Amino acid sequence: MMKEQWVKDLSTFVNPQDVKIDEPLKNYTMTKLGGNADVFVMASTEEEAAEVVKYAHLHNVPIFLLGNGSNMVIRDGGIRGIVLNLSKLDQINIDGTTVYAQSGALIIDVSKAAAAKSLTGLEFSCGIPGSIGGAMAMNAGAYGGEINDVIVSCKVLTQSGDVLELSKEQLELGYRKSIIAQNGYYVLSSIFELQKGDQAIIDATIADLTFKRQSKQPLEYPSAGSVFKRPPGNFAGKLIQDSGLQGKGIGDAEVSKKHAGFIINKGNATATEYINTIHMVQKAVKEKFNINLETEVKIVGEDLSSDNK
């Protein structure tokens, strides 16, 4: 079978312990949802990551990059081909006001590391539950700040495994978009330029934003974070709340009573239930306000009814 051959081949340049067949992807997503990966590979170095991408390109094997799974719903049928995970690429180095972070580093950790050196500019990200790779692809933002404000350059892999260094201008960062997402690039590392700041103000800002996040967001449950993009002139959470949808859902998926912009997994939700709850919300908001809510979360993978062998 193809899967066994992929495992055999990939194990020649990646530690065999880090190449797994039929690995449950719910173990790697913040929603705790999702079927299996045909083959799951955890690269330990940028060179290994490049080799995996080159292999997939050469052999025409589908490949999917999975970060820390914070802004994503993987369908119950899982993902075909190779799922590449870069969470082991998590180095963070600070030199003066310049911050280097690999794609698998959590942006919360990068924010904390910068704050510890009295650097200001990344405080906005202290509560964003994603990796640097995901944050770059989405131009992640919160509380009035975004990646675009501090990024200098980014090193990526193309779909054929070539390495590119992209400047801020070449990244074409916009609201929740970038050339990375547009061209299907794989982030390896990023360089940010911050400024020296007042330690007391930095600490107070982070404490305030952390409190806001913990008090307003349903962090006690698995979720994909904020599900919908902000519609022009409106707030998704307010529209959902005003539609009377909080506490409603399908199966164990539920619109959070704490923050209407979140859909939580109360324990045993399936991805299908979660996705159907998203559709239920979109339909209700459209009927009440004639506004189309676009998803901010990515929905990927196959339905369970597909041939997943």
mmCIF file of C-alpha atoms in Angstrom:
data_model
loop_
_atom_site.group_PDB
_atom_site.id
_atom_site.type_symbol
_atom_site.label_atom_id
_atom_site.label_comp_id
_atom_site.label_asym_id
_atom_site.label_seq_id
_atom_site.Cartn_x
_atom_site.Cartn_y
_atom_site.Cartn_z
ATOM 1 C CA MET A 1 0.000 0.000 0.000
ATOM 2 C CA MET A 2 1.166 3.537 -0.749
ATOM 3 C CA LYS A 3 1.138 4.650 2.887
ATOM 4 C CA GLU A 4 3.647 1.996 3.897
ATOM 5 C CA GLN A 5 5.956 3.032 1.052
ATOM 6 C CA TRP A 6 5.774 6.697 2.044
ATOM 7 C CA VAL A 7 6.665 5.791 5.636
ATOM 8 C CA LYS A 8 9.602 3.689 4.487
ATOM 9 C CA ASP A 9 10.924 6.437 2.204
ATOM 10 C CA LEU A 10 10.397 9.312 4.649
ATOM 11 C CA SER A 11 12.107 7.360 7.437
ATOM 12 C CA THR A 12 15.374 7.545 5.478
ATOM 13 C CA PHE A 13 15.728 11.277 6.241
ATOM 14 C CA VAL A 14 13.421 11.782 9.244
ATOM 15 C CA ASN A 15 13.685 9.898 12.555
ATOM 16 C CA PRO A 16 11.443 6.824 12.048
ATOM 17 C CA GLN A 17 9.820 7.532 15.436
ATOM 18 C CA ASP A 18 8.580 10.826 13.978
ATOM 19 C CA VAL A 19 6.864 9.192 10.986
ATOM 20 C CA LYS A 20 3.466 7.709 11.873
ATOM 21 C CA ILE A 21 0.778 5.978 9.869
ATOM 22 C CA ASP A 22 -2.962 6.680 10.401
ATOM 23 C CA GLU A 23 -2.197 9.160 13.191
ATOM 24 C CA PRO A 24 -5.308 10.742 14.845
ATOM 25 C CA LEU A 25 -5.182 14.464 14.082
ATOM 26 C CA LYS A 26 -7.526 15.370 16.956
ATOM 27 C CA ASN A 27 -4.416 15.003 19.141
ATOM 28 C CA TYR A 28 -2.904 18.014 17.353
ATOM 29 C CA THR A 29 -5.837 20.434 17.106
ATOM 30 C CA MET A 30 -7.227 22.926 19.608
ATOM 31 C CA THR A 31 -10.774 21.737 18.883
ATOM 32 C CA LYS A 32 -9.836 18.101 19.646
ATOM 33 C CA LEU A 33 -11.589 17.192 16.382
ATOM 34 C CA GLY A 34 -10.500 15.475 13.202
ATOM 35 C CA GLY A 35 -9.874 12.103 11.605
ATOM 36 C CA ASN A 36 -6.522 10.483 10.814
ATOM 37 C CA ALA A 37 -3.578 11.506 8.677
ATOM 38 C CA ASP A 38 -2.499 8.872 6.159
ATOM 39 C CA VAL A 39 1.091 9.635 7.178
ATOM 40 C CA PHE A 40 2.078 12.130 9.890
ATOM 41 C CA VAL A 41 5.625 13.526 9.880
ATOM 42 C CA MET A 42 7.213 15.667 12.585
ATOM 43 C CA ALA A 43 10.331 17.348 11.202
ATOM 44 C CA SER A 44 13.142 18.190 13.639
ATOM 45 C CA THR A 45 15.063 20.619 11.407
ATOM 46 C CA GLU A 46 14.382 23.006 8.545
ATOM 47 C CA GLU A 47 16.425 20.691 6.302
ATOM 48 C CA GLU A 48 14.169 17.739 7.176
ATOM 49 C CA ALA A 49 11.097 19.841 6.449
ATOM 50 C CA ALA A 50 12.517 20.769 3.040
ATOM 51 C CA GLU A 51 13.247 17.103 2.263
ATOM 52 C CA VAL A 52 9.685 16.070 3.142
ATOM 53 C CA VAL A 53 8.222 18.798 0.907
ATOM 54 C CA LYS A 54 10.587 17.871 -1.941
ATOM 55 C CA TYR A 55 9.650 14.194 -1.580
ATOM 56 C CA ALA A 56 5.938 14.977 -1.723
ATOM 57 C CA HIS A 57 6.437 17.197 -4.774
ATOM 58 C CA LEU A 58 8.618 14.643 -6.571
ATOM 59 C CA HIS A 59 6.230 11.746 -5.960
ATOM 60 C CA ASN A 60 3.044 13.785 -6.444
ATOM 61 C CA VAL A 61 1.867 13.037 -2.884
ATOM 62 C CA PRO A 62 -0.588 15.535 -1.336
ATOM 63 C CA ILE A 63 1.030 17.370 1.584
ATOM 64 C CA PHE A 64 -0.589 19.466 4.295
ATOM 65 C CA LEU A 65 1.213 21.650 6.827
ATOM 66 C CA LEU A 66 -0.282 21.482 10.323
ATOM 67 C CA GLY A 67 0.887 24.053 12.869
ATOM 68 C CA ASN A 68 -0.540 23.934 16.364
ATOM 69 C CA GLY A 69 -4.050 23.490 14.947
ATOM 70 C CA SER A 70 -5.511 26.538 16.658
ATOM 71 C CA ASN A 71 -7.427 28.118 13.805
ATOM 72 C CA MET A 72 -8.626 25.029 12.044
ATOM 73 C CA VAL A 73 -11.284 22.343 11.859
ATOM 74 C CA ILE A 74 -10.215 19.012 10.369
ATOM 75 C CA ARG A 75 -13.110 16.961 9.044
ATOM 76 C CA ASP A 76 -13.858 13.525 10.505
ATOM 77 C CA GLY A 77 -12.400 11.687 7.498
ATOM 78 C CA GLY A 78 -8.951 13.132 8.162
ATOM 79 C CA ILE A 79 -6.344 14.212 5.630
ATOM 80 C CA ARG A 80 -4.984 12.216 2.706
ATOM 81 C CA GLY A 81 -1.290 12.050 1.882
ATOM 82 C CA ILE A 82 1.369 13.502 4.201
ATOM 83 C CA VAL A 83 0.661 15.829 7.122
ATOM 84 C CA LEU A 84 3.822 17.741 8.037
ATOM 85 C CA ASN A 85 4.132 19.163 11.542
ATOM 86 C CA LEU A 86 6.829 21.711 12.440
ATOM 87 C CA SER A 87 6.171 22.105 16.173
ATOM 88 C CA LYS A 88 9.732 20.919 16.933
ATOM 89 C CA LEU A 89 11.071 23.976 15.067
ATOM 90 C CA ASP A 90 10.521 26.259 18.044
ATOM 91 C CA GLN A 91 13.737 28.240 18.530
ATOM 92 C CA ILE A 92 13.462 31.876 19.666
ATOM 93 C CA ASN A 93 16.554 34.120 19.596
ATOM 94 C CA ILE A 94 16.743 37.803 20.517
ATOM 95 C CA ASP A 95 19.610 40.077 19.461
ATOM 96 C CA GLY A 96 19.127 43.673 20.578
ATOM 97 C CA THR A 97 15.713 44.676 19.259
ATOM 98 C CA THR A 98 15.606 41.924 16.612
ATOM 99 C CA VAL A 99 13.619 38.761 17.338
ATOM 100 C CA TYR A 100 14.140 35.530 15.369
ATOM 101 C CA ALA A 101 11.520 32.806 15.758
ATOM 102 C CA GLN A 102 11.064 29.487 13.987
ATOM 103 C CA SER A 103 7.654 28.576 12.630
ATOM 104 C CA GLY A 104 6.766 26.070 15.343
ATOM 105 C CA ALA A 105 7.349 28.514 18.204
ATOM 106 C CA LEU A 106 4.103 29.649 19.803
ATOM 107 C CA ILE A 107 3.502 33.347 19.296
ATOM 108 C CA ILE A 108 2.551 33.630 22.983
ATOM 109 C CA ASP A 109 6.052 32.370 23.879
ATOM 110 C CA VAL A 110 7.679 34.821 21.449
ATOM 111 C CA SER A 111 5.673 37.650 22.993
ATOM 112 C CA LYS A 112 6.782 36.631 26.504
ATOM 113 C CA ALA A 113 10.438 36.297 25.449
ATOM 114 C CA ALA A 114 10.361 39.791 23.928
ATOM 115 C CA ALA A 115 8.687 41.247 27.026
ATOM 116 C CA ALA A 116 11.353 39.686 29.244
ATOM 117 C CA LYS A 117 13.948 41.705 27.293
ATOM 118 C CA SER A 118 11.921 44.941 27.694
ATOM 119 C CA LEU A 119 10.955 44.928 24.025
ATOM 120 C CA THR A 120 7.623 46.413 22.983
ATOM 121 C CA GLY A 121 5.544 45.723 19.866
ATOM 122 C CA LEU A 122 4.363 42.141 20.323
ATOM 123 C CA GLU A 123 2.174 42.636 23.392
ATOM 124 C CA PHE A 124 -0.968 42.328 21.226
ATOM 125 C CA SER A 125 -0.086 38.693 20.528
ATOM 126 C CA CYS A 126 0.246 37.562 24.154
ATOM 127 C CA GLY A 127 -3.102 35.787 23.928
ATOM 128 C CA ILE A 128 -3.132 34.494 20.358
ATOM 129 C CA PRO A 129 -3.132 30.673 20.532
ATOM 130 C CA GLY A 130 -1.117 29.956 17.411
ATOM 131 C CA SER A 131 2.337 29.212 16.070
ATOM 132 C CA ILE A 132 4.544 31.724 14.272
ATOM 133 C CA GLY A 133 3.892 29.887 11.009
ATOM 134 C CA GLY A 134 0.130 30.205 11.370
ATOM 135 C CA ALA A 135 0.396 33.787 12.611
ATOM 136 C CA MET A 136 2.440 34.732 9.541
ATOM 137 C CA ALA A 137 0.071 33.049 7.087
ATOM 138 C CA MET A 138 -2.941 34.784 8.651
ATOM 139 C CA ASN A 139 -1.278 38.121 9.523
ATOM 140 C CA ALA A 140 -2.617 37.412 13.008
ATOM 141 C CA GLY A 141 -3.809 40.348 15.035
ATOM 142 C CA ALA A 142 -5.611 41.339 18.219
ATOM 143 C CA TYR A 143 -6.250 44.394 20.358
ATOM 144 C CA GLY A 144 -5.208 46.866 17.670
ATOM 145 C CA GLY A 145 -1.935 45.191 16.668
ATOM 146 C CA GLU A 146 -0.985 42.736 13.945
ATOM 147 C CA ILE A 147 2.032 40.886 12.549
ATOM 148 C CA ASN A 148 2.341 43.456 9.765
ATOM 149 C CA ASP A 149 3.361 46.081 12.371
ATOM 150 C CA VAL A 150 6.544 44.274 13.425
ATOM 151 C CA ILE A 151 7.624 41.842 10.703
ATOM 152 C CA VAL A 152 10.910 42.344 8.816
ATOM 153 C CA SER A 153 11.194 39.163 6.766
ATOM 154 C CA CYS A 154 10.158 35.539 6.591
ATOM 155 C CA LYS A 155 11.874 32.376 5.342
ATOM 156 C CA VAL A 156 9.549 29.957 3.569
ATOM 157 C CA LEU A 157 9.517 26.747 1.556
ATOM 158 C CA THR A 158 7.736 26.709 -1.785
ATOM 159 C CA GLN A 159 5.555 23.741 -2.674
ATOM 160 C CA SER A 160 8.502 22.243 -4.548
ATOM 161 C CA GLY A 161 10.776 22.543 -1.502
ATOM 162 C CA ASP A 162 12.805 25.608 -2.540
ATOM 163 C CA VAL A 163 13.746 28.110 0.176
ATOM 164 C CA LEU A 164 12.730 31.772 -0.273
ATOM 165 C CA GLU A 165 13.489 34.820 1.879
ATOM 166 C CA LEU A 166 10.550 37.218 1.667
ATOM 167 C CA SER A 167 10.679 40.856 2.747
ATOM 168 C CA LYS A 168 7.774 42.561 4.497
ATOM 169 C CA GLU A 169 6.631 44.037 1.170
ATOM 170 C CA GLN A 170 6.823 40.678 -0.605
ATOM 171 C CA LEU A 171 4.623 39.092 2.090
ATOM 172 C CA GLU A 172 1.643 41.232 0.965
ATOM 173 C CA LEU A 173 0.056 41.144 4.414
ATOM 174 C CA GLY A 174 -3.592 42.214 4.679
ATOM 175 C CA TYR A 175 -6.536 41.473 6.971
ATOM 176 C CA ARG A 176 -6.110 37.764 7.732
ATOM 177 C CA LYS A 177 -4.243 37.160 4.482
ATOM 178 C CA SER A 178 -0.741 36.966 3.015
ATOM 179 C CA ILE A 179 1.217 35.733 0.004
ATOM 180 C CA ILE A 180 2.103 32.733 2.219
ATOM 181 C CA ALA A 181 -1.493 31.538 2.342
ATOM 182 C CA GLN A 182 -2.149 32.601 -1.257
ATOM 183 C CA ASN A 183 0.779 30.632 -2.722
ATOM 184 C CA GLY A 184 0.710 27.726 -0.279
ATOM 185 C CA TYR A 185 4.160 28.439 1.149
ATOM 186 C CA TYR A 186 5.438 26.727 4.314
ATOM 187 C CA VAL A 187 6.925 29.096 6.905
ATOM 188 C CA LEU A 188 10.319 28.114 8.352
ATOM 189 C CA SER A 189 11.201 31.210 10.404
ATOM 190 C CA SER A 190 10.493 34.914 10.816
ATOM 191 C CA ILE A 191 12.400 38.023 11.888
ATOM 192 C CA PHE A 192 10.679 40.834 13.801
ATOM 193 C CA GLU A 193 11.945 44.296 14.699
ATOM 194 C CA LEU A 194 10.720 45.661 18.024
ATOM 195 C CA GLN A 195 11.583 48.692 20.160
ATOM 196 C CA LYS A 196 12.990 49.132 23.622
ATOM 197 C CA GLY A 197 10.141 49.894 25.992
ATOM 198 C CA ASP A 198 9.288 50.565 29.610
ATOM 199 C CA GLN A 199 9.223 47.228 31.453
ATOM 200 C CA ALA A 200 6.426 48.285 33.808
ATOM 201 C CA ILE A 201 4.196 49.409 30.910
ATOM 202 C CA ILE A 202 4.920 46.237 28.912
ATOM 203 C CA ASP A 203 4.116 44.026 31.903
ATOM 204 C CA ALA A 204 0.927 45.959 32.661
ATOM 205 C CA THR A 205 -0.239 45.751 29.038
ATOM 206 C CA ILE A 206 0.326 41.982 28.911
ATOM 207 C CA ALA A 207 -1.403 41.494 32.281
ATOM 208 C CA ASP A 208 -4.385 43.550 31.069
ATOM 209 C CA LEU A 209 -4.714 41.741 27.723
ATOM 210 C CA THR A 210 -4.304 38.339 29.397
ATOM 211 C CA PHE A 211 -7.071 39.199 31.863
ATOM 212 C CA LYS A 212 -9.359 40.352 29.048
ATOM 213 C CA ARG A 213 -8.788 37.141 27.156
ATOM 214 C CA GLN A 214 -9.242 34.840 30.142
ATOM 215 C CA SER A 215 -12.363 36.628 31.390
ATOM 216 C CA LYS A 216 -14.095 36.897 28.015
ATOM 217 C CA GLN A 217 -13.071 33.748 26.120
ATOM 218 C CA PRO A 218 -14.187 30.164 26.873
ATOM 219 C CA LEU A 219 -10.650 28.851 27.352
ATOM 220 C CA GLU A 220 -11.886 25.995 29.542
ATOM 221 C CA TYR A 221 -13.230 24.214 26.439
ATOM 222 C CA PRO A 222 -11.577 23.071 23.209
ATOM 223 C CA SER A 223 -12.372 25.477 20.376
ATOM 224 C CA ALA A 224 -10.969 26.866 17.129
ATOM 225 C CA GLY A 225 -10.830 30.358 18.612
ATOM 226 C CA SER A 226 -12.720 33.148 16.894
ATOM 227 C CA VAL A 227 -14.669 31.356 14.169
ATOM 228 C CA PHE A 228 -15.747 34.235 11.926
ATOM 229 C CA LYS A 229 -14.073 37.217 10.293
ATOM 230 C CA ARG A 230 -15.235 40.640 11.400
ATOM 231 C CA PRO A 231 -17.870 41.853 8.932
ATOM 232 C CA PRO A 232 -17.420 45.489 7.792
ATOM 233 C CA GLY A 233 -18.957 47.837 10.352
ATOM 234 C CA ASN A 234 -20.029 45.018 12.653
ATOM 235 C CA PHE A 235 -18.787 42.415 15.136
ATOM 236 C CA ALA A 236 -19.468 38.752 14.462
ATOM 237 C CA GLY A 237 -19.935 37.964 18.156
ATOM 238 C CA LYS A 238 -22.528 40.729 18.580
ATOM 239 C CA LEU A 239 -24.511 39.591 15.522
ATOM 240 C CA ILE A 240 -24.505 35.988 16.791
ATOM 241 C CA GLN A 241 -25.479 37.085 20.296
ATOM 242 C CA ASP A 242 -28.302 39.269 18.946
ATOM 243 C CA SER A 243 -29.525 36.268 16.930
ATOM 244 C CA GLY A 244 -30.097 34.429 20.206
ATOM 245 C CA LEU A 245 -27.679 31.638 19.360
ATOM 246 C CA GLN A 246 -25.583 31.411 22.537
ATOM 247 C CA GLY A 247 -25.879 27.986 24.122
ATOM 248 C CA LYS A 248 -27.274 26.513 20.910
ATOM 249 C CA GLY A 249 -25.546 24.000 18.686
ATOM 250 C CA ILE A 250 -25.542 20.527 17.230
ATOM 251 C CA GLY A 251 -24.433 17.517 19.265
ATOM 252 C CA ASP A 252 -21.590 18.494 21.569
ATOM 253 C CA ALA A 253 -20.713 21.584 19.509
ATOM 254 C CA GLU A 254 -22.135 24.752 21.013
ATOM 255 C CA VAL A 255 -22.054 28.520 20.494
ATOM 256 C CA SER A 256 -20.281 29.679 23.649
ATOM 257 C CA LYS A 257 -22.387 31.367 26.324
ATOM 258 C CA LYS A 258 -19.263 33.287 27.353
ATOM 259 C CA HIS A 259 -18.303 34.645 23.905
ATOM 260 C CA ALA A 260 -20.686 34.246 20.976
ATOM 261 C CA GLY A 261 -17.828 34.382 18.451
ATOM 262 C CA PHE A 262 -16.552 31.018 19.721
ATOM 263 C CA ILE A 263 -17.944 27.548 19.073
ATOM 264 C CA ILE A 264 -16.833 25.083 21.729
ATOM 265 C CA ASN A 265 -16.466 21.317 21.875
ATOM 266 C CA LYS A 266 -18.251 20.366 25.097
ATOM 267 C CA GLY A 267 -16.523 16.999 25.131
ATOM 268 C CA ASN A 268 -17.461 14.560 22.405
ATOM 269 C CA ALA A 269 -18.325 16.710 19.407
ATOM 270 C CA THR A 270 -17.516 15.475 15.932
ATOM 271 C CA ALA A 271 -16.071 17.763 13.285
ATOM 272 C CA THR A 272 -19.327 17.336 11.349
ATOM 273 C CA GLU A 273 -21.319 18.658 14.321
ATOM 274 C CA TYR A 274 -18.904 21.569 14.699
ATOM 275 C CA ILE A 275 -19.093 22.484 11.006
ATOM 276 C CA ASN A 276 -22.891 22.131 10.961
ATOM 277 C CA THR A 277 -23.064 24.481 13.952
ATOM 278 C CA ILE A 278 -21.003 27.012 11.955
ATOM 279 C CA HIS A 279 -23.515 26.696 9.093
ATOM 280 C CA MET A 280 -26.435 27.064 11.518
ATOM 281 C CA VAL A 281 -24.943 30.338 12.799
ATOM 282 C CA GLN A 282 -24.310 31.661 9.278
ATOM 283 C CA LYS A 283 -27.882 30.857 8.217
ATOM 284 C CA ALA A 284 -29.438 32.509 11.296
ATOM 285 C CA VAL A 285 -27.361 35.695 11.003
ATOM 286 C CA LYS A 286 -28.107 35.917 7.273
ATOM 287 C CA GLU A 287 -31.855 35.551 7.909
ATOM 288 C CA LYS A 288 -31.928 38.112 10.745
ATOM 289 C CA PHE A 289 -29.462 40.746 9.530
ATOM 290 C CA ASN A 290 -28.866 39.877 5.843
ATOM 291 C CA ILE A 291 -25.120 39.681 6.616
ATOM 292 C CA ASN A 292 -22.905 36.866 5.363
ATOM 293 C CA LEU A 293 -20.483 35.723 8.072
ATOM 294 C CA GLU A 294 -17.236 34.462 6.553
ATOM 295 C CA THR A 295 -15.241 31.879 8.466
ATOM 296 C CA GLU A 296 -11.859 32.881 9.818
ATOM 297 C CA VAL A 297 -11.096 29.268 10.723
ATOM 298 C CA LYS A 298 -9.904 26.944 7.972
ATOM 299 C CA ILE A 299 -11.998 23.822 7.351
ATOM 300 C CA VAL A 300 -9.845 21.092 5.825
ATOM 301 C CA GLY A 301 -9.755 17.366 5.180
ATOM 302 C CA GLU A 302 -12.234 14.769 3.992
ATOM 303 C CA ASP A 303 -15.751 13.907 5.100
ATOM 304 C CA LEU A 304 -16.101 10.557 6.832
ATOM 305 C CA SER A 305 -18.150 9.205 3.938
ATOM 306 C CA SER A 306 -15.130 9.539 1.641
ATOM 307 C CA ASP A 307 -12.905 6.588 0.855
ATOM 308 C CA ASN A 308 -10.277 6.999 3.553
ATOM 309 C CA LYS A 309 -8.407 3.793 3.019
#
